[in-house]
C-alpha angles and dihedrals in degrees: 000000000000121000116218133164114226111184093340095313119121113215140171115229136165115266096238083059113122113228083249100055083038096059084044086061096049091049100261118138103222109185120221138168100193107034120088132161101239096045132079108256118265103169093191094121088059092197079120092081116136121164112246112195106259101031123117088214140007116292126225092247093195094064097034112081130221088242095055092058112091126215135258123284081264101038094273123159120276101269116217127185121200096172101049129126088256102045085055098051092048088056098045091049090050098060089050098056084044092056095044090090103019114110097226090218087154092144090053101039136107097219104061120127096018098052130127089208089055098049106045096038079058086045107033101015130082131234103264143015134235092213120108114163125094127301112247103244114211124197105241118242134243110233097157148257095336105033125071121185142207105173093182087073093047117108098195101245087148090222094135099050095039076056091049098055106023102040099024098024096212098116096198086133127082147138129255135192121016137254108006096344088064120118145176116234149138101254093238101041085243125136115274116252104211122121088215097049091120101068092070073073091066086038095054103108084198148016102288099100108027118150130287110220086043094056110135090351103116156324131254098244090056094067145098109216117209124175116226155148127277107229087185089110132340099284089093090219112212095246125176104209111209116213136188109199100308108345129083104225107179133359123210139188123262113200112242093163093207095063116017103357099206106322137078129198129258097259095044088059104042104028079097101102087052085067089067102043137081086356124171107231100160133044109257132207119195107220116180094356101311132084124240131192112253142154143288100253088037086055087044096048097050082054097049090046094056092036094059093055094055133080124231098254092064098052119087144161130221117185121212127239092260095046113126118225096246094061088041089042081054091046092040083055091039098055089045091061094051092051097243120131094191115121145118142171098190099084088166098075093248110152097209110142124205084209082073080071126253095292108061092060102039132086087250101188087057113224091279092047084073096076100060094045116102102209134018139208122187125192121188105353141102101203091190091069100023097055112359095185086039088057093053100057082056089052088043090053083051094056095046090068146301107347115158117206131192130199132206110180139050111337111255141174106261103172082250141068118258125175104247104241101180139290110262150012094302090066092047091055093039084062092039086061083051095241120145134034097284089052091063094035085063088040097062094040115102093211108027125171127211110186118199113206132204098250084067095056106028101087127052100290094052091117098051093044091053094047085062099047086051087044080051099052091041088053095051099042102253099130108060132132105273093035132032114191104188114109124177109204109218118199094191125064105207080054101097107030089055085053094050092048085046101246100172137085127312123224090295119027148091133290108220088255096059090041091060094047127109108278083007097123145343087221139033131179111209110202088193092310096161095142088075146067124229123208109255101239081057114111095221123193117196129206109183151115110249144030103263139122096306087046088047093048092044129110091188120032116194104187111227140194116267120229087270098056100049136054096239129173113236135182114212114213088273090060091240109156112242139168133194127211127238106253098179145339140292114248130259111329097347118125149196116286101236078045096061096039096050090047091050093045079059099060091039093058094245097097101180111232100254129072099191138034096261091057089048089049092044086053094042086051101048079055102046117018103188091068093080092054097094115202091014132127105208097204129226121212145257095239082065087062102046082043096058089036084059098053115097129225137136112247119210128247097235112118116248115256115206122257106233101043087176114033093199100054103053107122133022089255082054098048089046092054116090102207090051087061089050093050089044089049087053095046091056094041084050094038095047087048094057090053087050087055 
């Protein structure tokens, strides 16, 4: 540790501390425009200036480290002043210079209310300008469906390109020319392709990059501000969901640095349109091949009408990928009561068990346990559209230092580079027997990772494919006492808290594939279930948000409340407990899920002992004690994982395909929403034009 004295205070800090990061830990409030903590430092803004003793000027204390200052004649402490009279005047003369050029459009942008520039000239400027000649005009950019621009108002702090190559790692921003004719652009004037472009949003000190689709909507003072959950994939990203009465108008990113630290993906922020569209608001009932609006007690009674003729063996439940526990905790409970042992929350065909124990199907080094592997190998699974955020950690641990990555599946762009291994289950088993280079790079690594993707388990062979990836970690060493490196990457949210309450089928009964199936059953629940097709002589009844494939199929639609109308309880991959909070209401006659599934239990003759959500969560609780742990990843252990290595089974030789082929389009919010179908036209013309490459 380094003393040093800020303002009279005398504080211990780390020697690779900056004189900015310094001031913060002695209490002092230092304004900047270009410095951010995730970001490399660029110290081109210079509202950073602070007076260090012995210096003739101010110096830039982001870019001037603790261990660069020198002591005093007699050894003192470094003294920095951060108060002082010059301090003030180089401020002041900074946001001068900053506002030269700077249109000065507050009441128009975007920004207002929520902008850097506003809040420090207020804080740092003064009331008036000696500049008189004419403002620099520069043309705005085209950067695609989410980003607008106004690059008059832009300062050059280089936030947003330093974003785009060090964090996405998709470096389509830069700056050309020098001095005032310098701009920020994207060199061919095309939309950007990150799935992260949004957050230079957030980055953005002013009102040059604000968002698109948000464009005129509201200001920051109109809204209700609620903290959630993204249910877009299985990361569980921290999200604060901004309403306006009843309609969510924007969603942004909250930092939780275990899981996403401070960004969202695309997806997560602008899915919001798709909240307000083709949404199911009345129950419906389909007589003589069309459906027809109806009731509540005339749904109910269809069901219960079909449901009473049936025997239990040919009734059966599948949740969808953005159910909560508790509504899945209420059908699990439902079904029992009826007798039937039919359900299932993996619709996409996966085979993972929870009877393999908690580990083998849960992301075990948890996402801030990549940073601290040495070497990755990932099968399966494209990281970039599964888990976007999730991607970029991993992006974030390559740039730190060496980090080798292998890949076995289909070749993809990851930000990153990875050494091909090969494109299915042969090659997996080829590098469980520790044949090849990358076998003996893992080998040699102390915390290696190996992530298991969907696209993996999610076919026929998904258990015996599982069963090697887990022989493969237990032969490099990546599953030991201190460190288990054997991660499972979910793509749907509701995947692992329906695993760990034991939604799937019971001795008997039907996996959703099977109950989809032709002859499978005479009745199926679908919990939101839209990623799957039901054979035509099934009576389907569909609880769900929006009118897509499951509403389409259903005989009976009973409208539900999407993530952002209901307090539900989530697990991330990691299996970290989550819950997001109710923002606003669902539309017209639409209800909660448990509500519609205790009223329905009811009319079935089979009424579920609670009658609120806190009764539903205190039963949930008595059965499975973990979910009240919030923020808390309950682990699993080792033994799970040589467990799973020591079962047998033949994997196929098909190549694995990977298990989101659009990363727009992945749920029926997503394919309501607009913006989402003009980022998914730019991603195939990008794409197309890369293969034409």
């Amino acid at each position: 540790m380094t003393k040093i004295v800020v303002d009279g205070i005398e504080v211990d800090v780390p020697p690779d501390y900056t004189l900015l990061q310094a001031c913060e830990a002695a209490g002092a409030e230092i304004p900047r425009f270009c410095f951010h903590e995730r970001l490399s430092i660029a110290g081109n803004c210079r509202m950073c200036l602070v007076e260090l003793k012995g210096s003739p000027k101010p110096v830039a204390s982001c870019a001037w480290g603790v261990r660069d200052c020198r002591p005093g004649p007699n050894g003192e402490p470094p003294q920095v002043l951060t108060k002082s009279p010059m301090v003030k005047k180089a401020r002041e003369g900074v946001m001068e210079f900053l506002l030269i050029n700077h249109p000065l459009d507050c009441p128009i942008c975007d920004q207002g209310g929520e902008c850097d520039l506003q809040d420090q000239a207020m804080a740092y400027g003064v009331d008036s300008s000696r500049f008189k000649e004419n403002k620099r005009a520069v043309e705005d950019k085209y950067l695609g469906a989410l980003v607008k621009t106004a690059m008059n108002r832009c300062i050059q702090c280089t936030r947003c390109v330093r974003f785009a190559t060090e964090v996405a790692g998709v470096p389509e921003l830069g700056a050309i020319g020098r001095g005032e004719d310098m701009e920020i652009t994207t060199y061919l004037e095309q939309a950007l392709t990150s799935e992260l472009q949004g957050n230079v949003v957030d980055l953005c000190p002013v009102g040059a990059l604000t968002s698109k689709p948000y464009a005129f909507t509201a200001r920051p003072w109109e809204l209700t501000k609620t903290q959630s959950i993204d249910v877009m994939d299985a990361v569980g990203s921290a999200i604060r969901v901004d309403t306006r009465g009843r309609e969510v108008l924007r969603i942004l990113p909250r930092v939780n640095e275990d899981v996403n630290e401070e960004w969202i993906s695309d997806k997560t922020r602008h899915v919001v349109d798709g909240l307000r569209v083709q949404r199911l608001d009345r129950p419906y009932v389909r007589e003589s091949g069309k459906l027809r609006p109806a009731s509540w007690s005339e749904a109910f009674r269809a069901i219960a009408a079909k449901v009473d003729g049936t025997g239990p063996g040919r009734i059966g439940a599948i949740a969808g990928d953005l159910a909560s526990v508790e509504e899945m905790f209420a059908l699990k409970e439902l079904m029992s009561g009826l007798g039937s042992q039919n359900i299932d929350c993996r619709q996409d065909g996966s085979v993972i068990d929870p009877a393999w124990g908690k580990a083998a199907y849960r992301f075990n080094p948890t996402i801030p346990g990549i940073e601290t592997a040495d070497a990755l190998l990932i099968v399966g699974a494209n990281p970039r559209r599964e888990a976007a955020v999730l991607n970029a950690r991993i992006r974030k641990r390559w740039r730190a230092g060496p980090f080798p990555v292998g890949l076995i599946g289909e070749r993809v762009d990851l930000t990153y580079p990875y050494q091909y291994l090969g494109a299915g289950p042969d090659t997996l088993a080829d590098l469980a027997a520790g044949n090849g280079e990358f076998a003996d790079i893992l080998r040699k690594a102390e915390r290696p990772l190996v992530l298991l993707g969907n696209g993996a388990t999610a076919r026929p062979d998904g258990a015996a494919i599982a069963t090697l990836a887990a022989k493969a970690a237990v032969e490099f060493g990546a599953v030991k006492d201190d460190w288990n490196g054997f991660g499972v990457l979910h793509t749907a949210a509701s995947r692992v808290g329906g695993l760990d309450i034991g939604f799937v089928p019971g001795q008997s009964g039907l996996d959703a594939t099977r109950m989809a199936a032709f002859g499978g059953l005479d009745v199926l629940v679908l919990l939101g279930a839209d990623e799957i097709d039901v054979a035509p002589e099934t009576f389907v009844v569909y609880i769900g948000t929006h009118g897509d494939r499951g509403a389409h199929r259903a005989d009976v639609i009973l409208p539900g409340a999407a993530y952002t109308e209901k307090s539900g309880i989530y697990l991330n991959t990691e299996g970290r407990v989550q819950m997001g909070l109710r923002a606003g209401f669902p539309p017209g006659e639409a209800r909660e899920d448990w509500a519609i599934l205790r009223a329905l239990s009811e009319i079935l003759g089979r009424t579920l002992p609670w009658d609120s959500l806190l009764a539903l969560r205190t039963a949930l609780y008595q059965a499975h004690p973990h979910l009240q742990r919030l923020d808390v990843v309950a682990p699993g252990t080792p033994a799970e994982v040589h467990r799973l290595a020591g079962r047998s089974g033949t994997p196929d030789k098909g190549a694995f395909v990977p298990a989101v082929s659009d990363f727009y389009l992945t749920n029926p919010i997503a394919r309501a929403s607009v913006v989402m179908a003009e980022c998914s036209a730019l991603a195939r013309d990008h794409d197309a034009l890369r293969a034409a490459e």
